Short mmCIF file of C-alpha atoms in Angstrom, two decimals:
data_model
loop_
_atom_site.label_atom_id
_atom_site.label_comp_id
_atom_site.label_asym_id
_atom_site.label_seq_id
_atom_site.Cartn_x
_atom_site.Cartn_y
_atom_site.Cartn_z
CA UNK A 1 71.33 1.18 -53.71
CA UNK A 2 72.51 4.70 -52.97
CA UNK A 3 70.35 6.86 -50.70
CA UNK A 4 71.11 10.52 -49.92
CA UNK A 5 69.19 12.99 -47.77
CA UNK A 6 69.40 16.76 -48.19
CA UNK A 7 68.47 19.16 -45.39
CA UNK A 8 66.06 21.86 -46.60
CA UNK A 9 67.01 25.51 -46.19
CA UNK A 10 66.43 27.08 -42.77
CA UNK A 11 63.20 28.81 -43.83
CA UNK A 12 61.66 25.45 -44.78
CA UNK A 13 62.80 23.58 -41.67
CA UNK A 14 59.40 23.99 -40.01
CA UNK A 15 57.64 22.47 -43.01
CA UNK A 16 59.89 19.79 -44.48
CA UNK A 17 61.92 17.00 -42.86
CA UNK A 18 64.16 16.35 -45.84
CA UNK A 19 64.66 16.06 -49.55
CA UNK A 20 66.01 12.68 -50.57
CA UNK A 21 67.39 10.89 -53.61
CA UNK A 22 67.50 7.15 -54.25
CA UNK A 23 69.52 5.59 -57.07
CA UNK A 24 69.63 1.92 -57.93
CA UNK A 25 73.01 0.31 -58.55
CA UNK A 26 74.23 -2.56 -60.71
CA UNK A 27 73.33 -5.43 -58.38
CA UNK A 28 70.01 -4.05 -57.12
CA UNK A 29 66.95 -6.16 -57.81
CA UNK A 30 64.86 -6.27 -54.65
CA UNK A 31 61.86 -4.97 -52.75
CA UNK A 32 62.57 -2.32 -50.12
CA UNK A 33 60.16 -1.99 -47.21
CA UNK A 34 59.02 1.40 -45.87
CA UNK A 35 57.57 1.75 -42.37
CA UNK A 36 54.90 4.31 -41.40
CA UNK A 37 56.07 7.52 -39.74
CA UNK A 38 52.97 9.74 -39.97
CA UNK A 39 54.42 11.93 -42.73
CA UNK A 40 53.14 12.53 -46.27
CA UNK A 41 55.50 12.98 -49.18
CA UNK A 42 56.05 13.66 -52.84
CA UNK A 43 58.02 11.33 -55.12
CA UNK A 44 59.37 12.31 -58.55
CA UNK A 45 60.48 9.51 -60.84
CA UNK A 46 63.62 10.29 -62.86
CA UNK A 47 64.31 6.66 -63.77
CA UNK A 48 62.53 3.61 -65.15
CA UNK A 49 58.98 2.71 -64.15
CA UNK A 50 59.01 1.78 -60.47
CA UNK A 51 56.55 -0.53 -58.74
CA UNK A 52 55.35 0.55 -55.31
CA UNK A 53 52.52 -0.07 -52.83
CA UNK A 54 53.70 -3.70 -52.68
CA UNK A 55 53.14 -4.01 -56.44
CA UNK A 56 49.67 -2.43 -56.55
CA UNK A 57 50.89 0.86 -58.11
CA UNK A 58 53.55 2.01 -60.57
CA UNK A 59 55.40 5.31 -60.85
CA UNK A 60 56.34 6.28 -64.42
CA UNK A 61 59.29 8.32 -65.67
CA UNK A 62 58.86 12.08 -65.54
CA UNK A 63 55.77 12.00 -63.34
CA UNK A 64 55.18 13.26 -59.81
CA UNK A 65 53.27 11.37 -57.13
CA UNK A 66 51.75 12.16 -53.75
CA UNK A 67 52.40 9.53 -51.11
CA UNK A 68 49.86 9.79 -48.31
CA UNK A 69 50.58 9.12 -44.66
CA UNK A 70 50.69 5.40 -43.94
CA UNK A 71 49.30 3.26 -41.14
CA UNK A 72 50.98 0.11 -42.42
CA UNK A 73 54.15 -0.83 -44.29
CA UNK A 74 54.59 -0.80 -48.07
CA UNK A 75 57.19 -2.26 -50.44
CA UNK A 76 58.87 -0.52 -53.41
CA UNK A 77 60.89 -2.40 -56.03
CA UNK A 78 64.42 -1.13 -56.64
CA UNK A 79 66.65 -2.11 -59.58
CA UNK A 80 69.71 -0.59 -61.24
CA UNK A 81 67.64 1.84 -63.35
CA UNK A 82 65.67 3.25 -60.42
CA UNK A 83 66.09 6.95 -59.68
CA UNK A 84 63.65 8.65 -57.35
CA UNK A 85 63.62 12.09 -55.79
CA UNK A 86 61.43 12.72 -52.77
CA UNK A 87 60.17 15.32 -50.35
CA UNK A 88 59.30 14.23 -46.82
CA UNK A 89 56.92 16.78 -45.32
CA UNK A 90 56.41 17.24 -41.62
CA UNK A 91 52.95 16.20 -40.37
CA UNK A 92 50.10 18.52 -41.44
CA UNK A 93 52.44 20.56 -43.67
CA UNK A 94 51.40 19.28 -47.10
CA UNK A 95 48.44 21.66 -47.10
CA UNK A 96 50.82 24.57 -46.43
CA UNK A 97 51.98 24.21 -50.04
CA UNK A 98 49.14 22.65 -52.02
CA UNK A 99 45.36 22.93 -52.21
CA UNK A 100 44.52 19.29 -52.68
CA UNK A 101 42.13 16.63 -51.46
CA UNK A 102 41.74 15.81 -47.78
CA UNK A 103 44.78 13.85 -46.63
CA UNK A 104 42.42 11.14 -45.42
CA UNK A 105 41.67 10.32 -49.08
CA UNK A 106 45.39 9.72 -49.65
CA UNK A 107 46.14 7.47 -46.67
CA UNK A 108 48.31 4.52 -47.81
CA UNK A 109 47.93 5.69 -51.42
CA UNK A 110 50.37 6.70 -54.16
CA UNK A 111 48.51 9.12 -56.44
CA UNK A 112 49.75 10.92 -59.54
CA UNK A 113 49.95 14.69 -59.12
CA UNK A 114 48.14 16.84 -61.67
CA UNK A 115 50.13 18.78 -64.29
CA UNK A 116 49.25 22.07 -62.58
CA UNK A 117 51.75 21.08 -59.88
CA UNK A 118 54.46 20.08 -62.35
CA UNK A 119 58.14 20.31 -61.42
CA UNK A 120 60.94 21.24 -63.82
CA UNK A 121 62.55 17.87 -64.52
CA UNK A 122 65.61 19.45 -66.14
CA UNK A 123 66.43 21.43 -63.00
CA UNK A 124 65.75 18.38 -60.84
CA UNK A 125 68.31 16.36 -62.82
CA UNK A 126 70.93 19.10 -62.52
CA UNK A 127 70.61 20.41 -58.94
CA UNK A 128 67.68 18.88 -57.05
CA UNK A 129 68.10 20.42 -53.59
CA UNK A 130 68.54 24.08 -54.66
CA UNK A 131 65.63 23.79 -57.08
CA UNK A 132 63.33 22.20 -54.49
CA UNK A 133 64.25 24.84 -51.91
CA UNK A 134 63.30 27.57 -54.37
CA UNK A 135 60.12 25.79 -55.46
CA UNK A 136 58.76 25.36 -51.95
CA UNK A 137 59.85 28.77 -50.68
CA UNK A 138 57.64 30.30 -53.37
CA UNK A 139 54.63 28.21 -52.32
CA UNK A 140 54.62 28.58 -48.53
CA UNK A 141 51.30 29.34 -46.88
CA UNK A 142 50.00 29.62 -43.33
CA UNK A 143 50.76 26.90 -40.76
CA UNK A 144 47.81 25.38 -38.85
CA UNK A 145 48.59 26.59 -35.26
CA UNK A 146 46.18 24.28 -33.44
CA UNK A 147 47.58 21.15 -35.05
CA UNK A 148 51.14 22.27 -34.32
CA UNK A 149 50.28 22.57 -30.62
CA UNK A 150 48.67 19.12 -30.58
CA UNK A 151 51.55 17.54 -32.49
CA UNK A 152 54.00 19.07 -30.01
CA UNK A 153 52.08 17.40 -27.17
CA UNK A 154 52.08 14.02 -28.92
CA UNK A 155 55.76 14.12 -29.86
CA UNK A 156 56.74 15.44 -26.44
CA UNK A 157 55.47 12.17 -24.94
CA UNK A 158 56.73 10.00 -27.82
CA UNK A 159 53.14 9.07 -28.64
CA UNK A 160 52.30 7.76 -25.16
CA UNK A 161 49.37 10.14 -24.64
CA UNK A 162 45.67 10.19 -23.84
CA UNK A 163 43.93 11.86 -26.79
CA UNK A 164 41.08 13.13 -24.59
CA UNK A 165 43.63 14.88 -22.37
CA UNK A 166 45.46 16.32 -25.39
CA UNK A 167 42.18 17.69 -26.75
CA UNK A 168 41.30 19.21 -23.37
CA UNK A 169 44.68 20.95 -23.07
CA UNK A 170 44.19 22.46 -26.51
CA UNK A 171 40.59 23.59 -25.90
CA UNK A 172 39.05 21.43 -28.61
CA UNK A 173 36.72 18.43 -28.64
CA UNK A 174 38.01 15.03 -29.67
CA UNK A 175 35.59 14.99 -32.60
CA UNK A 176 36.89 18.34 -33.88
CA UNK A 177 40.46 17.16 -33.43
CA UNK A 178 39.74 14.01 -35.43
CA UNK A 179 38.33 16.10 -38.29
CA UNK A 180 41.44 18.29 -38.38
CA UNK A 181 43.76 15.27 -38.26
CA UNK A 182 41.98 13.44 -41.06
CA UNK A 183 41.92 16.55 -43.26
CA UNK A 184 45.54 17.62 -42.74
CA UNK A 185 47.39 14.46 -41.64
CA UNK A 186 45.32 11.57 -42.99
CA UNK A 187 45.20 9.60 -39.74
CA UNK A 188 43.14 9.78 -36.58
CA UNK A 189 44.91 11.34 -33.56
CA UNK A 190 44.95 7.95 -31.84
CA UNK A 191 46.49 6.15 -34.83
CA UNK A 192 49.03 8.92 -35.31
CA UNK A 193 50.09 8.72 -31.66
CA UNK A 194 50.46 4.93 -31.94
CA UNK A 195 52.75 5.36 -34.95
CA UNK A 196 54.91 7.88 -33.09
CA UNK A 197 55.13 5.48 -30.14
CA UNK A 198 56.11 2.64 -32.50
CA UNK A 199 58.80 4.84 -34.08
CA UNK A 200 60.13 5.71 -30.62
CA UNK A 201 60.41 2.02 -29.75
CA UNK A 202 62.06 1.30 -33.11
CA UNK A 203 64.68 3.98 -32.43
CA UNK A 204 65.48 2.37 -29.07
CA UNK A 205 65.74 -1.05 -30.70
CA UNK A 206 68.17 0.28 -33.31
CA UNK A 207 70.37 2.11 -30.80
CA UNK A 208 74.07 1.28 -30.51
CA UNK A 209 73.39 -0.35 -27.15
CA UNK A 210 69.95 -1.94 -27.55
CA UNK A 211 67.97 -2.84 -24.46
CA UNK A 212 65.64 -5.70 -23.67
CA UNK A 213 62.27 -5.57 -25.40
CA UNK A 214 60.50 -5.72 -22.06
CA UNK A 215 62.30 -2.55 -20.91
CA UNK A 216 61.54 -0.75 -24.18
CA UNK A 217 57.89 -1.78 -23.93
CA UNK A 218 57.68 -0.37 -20.41
CA UNK A 219 59.40 2.92 -21.27
CA UNK A 220 57.24 3.49 -24.36
CA UNK A 221 53.95 2.83 -22.60
CA UNK A 222 53.02 -0.55 -24.08
CA UNK A 223 51.09 -2.95 -21.87
CA UNK A 224 53.86 -5.54 -22.06
CA UNK A 225 56.43 -7.06 -24.42
CA UNK A 226 53.73 -8.97 -26.31
CA UNK A 227 51.86 -5.73 -27.01
CA UNK A 228 55.04 -4.15 -28.41
CA UNK A 229 55.74 -7.22 -30.55
CA UNK A 230 52.24 -7.11 -32.04
CA UNK A 231 52.57 -3.40 -32.88
CA UNK A 232 55.92 -4.03 -34.55
CA UNK A 233 54.38 -6.80 -36.67
CA UNK A 234 51.48 -4.52 -37.59
CA UNK A 235 53.66 -1.64 -38.76
CA UNK A 236 56.60 -3.55 -40.27
CA UNK A 237 55.38 -7.02 -41.20
CA UNK A 238 58.32 -8.42 -39.23
CA UNK A 239 58.92 -9.78 -35.76
CA UNK A 240 61.43 -7.87 -33.60
CA UNK A 241 64.03 -10.58 -34.26
CA UNK A 242 63.69 -10.07 -38.03
CA UNK A 243 64.35 -6.33 -37.93
#
């Protein structure tokens, strides 16, 4: 399997994490597991039909799909004829390009995009990154300033935050904040913060000089090592030793 990430142009850096391309190779015939990161995405299938959502959904050639934010893992089947292009949006940024359903309706889902949002498959085959840069530059809309402030607070503490305190600092009630999160991110503020904390712990575990789980649990704000282990199982389906 060959996986490449492309950095979006500078003007899109606030909106989009990356463009990516995945191509299957001769020996590929396996399920690949994806962990939640709080980000929605778009996937364009330029290869054979591809099973995803742990086999519950399929992505057909020439079609475009929305992938909602996840609060659990999912598996996608990769073989030698797989070719996928993707866009990984930053949290709450999908609605800066598309008028679509509430993100809460898309959580953990892979949904076919309507033809009104069609991409030019010919240009995607030839030069995906330049075409995607141009496509999204033409569609940019206003950023949600309140959510950006809240997200900055959550990421600044690597997810180890009190949502009531975050709401207070941003002059909004928790109930209002939950409505904004579900509409634009697809997760509750609490669930989103837990995913960011999990990702922070995962980064520490995958570092060149990994530390003891108990130390990582302490630094990331988990109650203890057992709490961290349970969160890892929830979001990956694996124990720490299996990662």
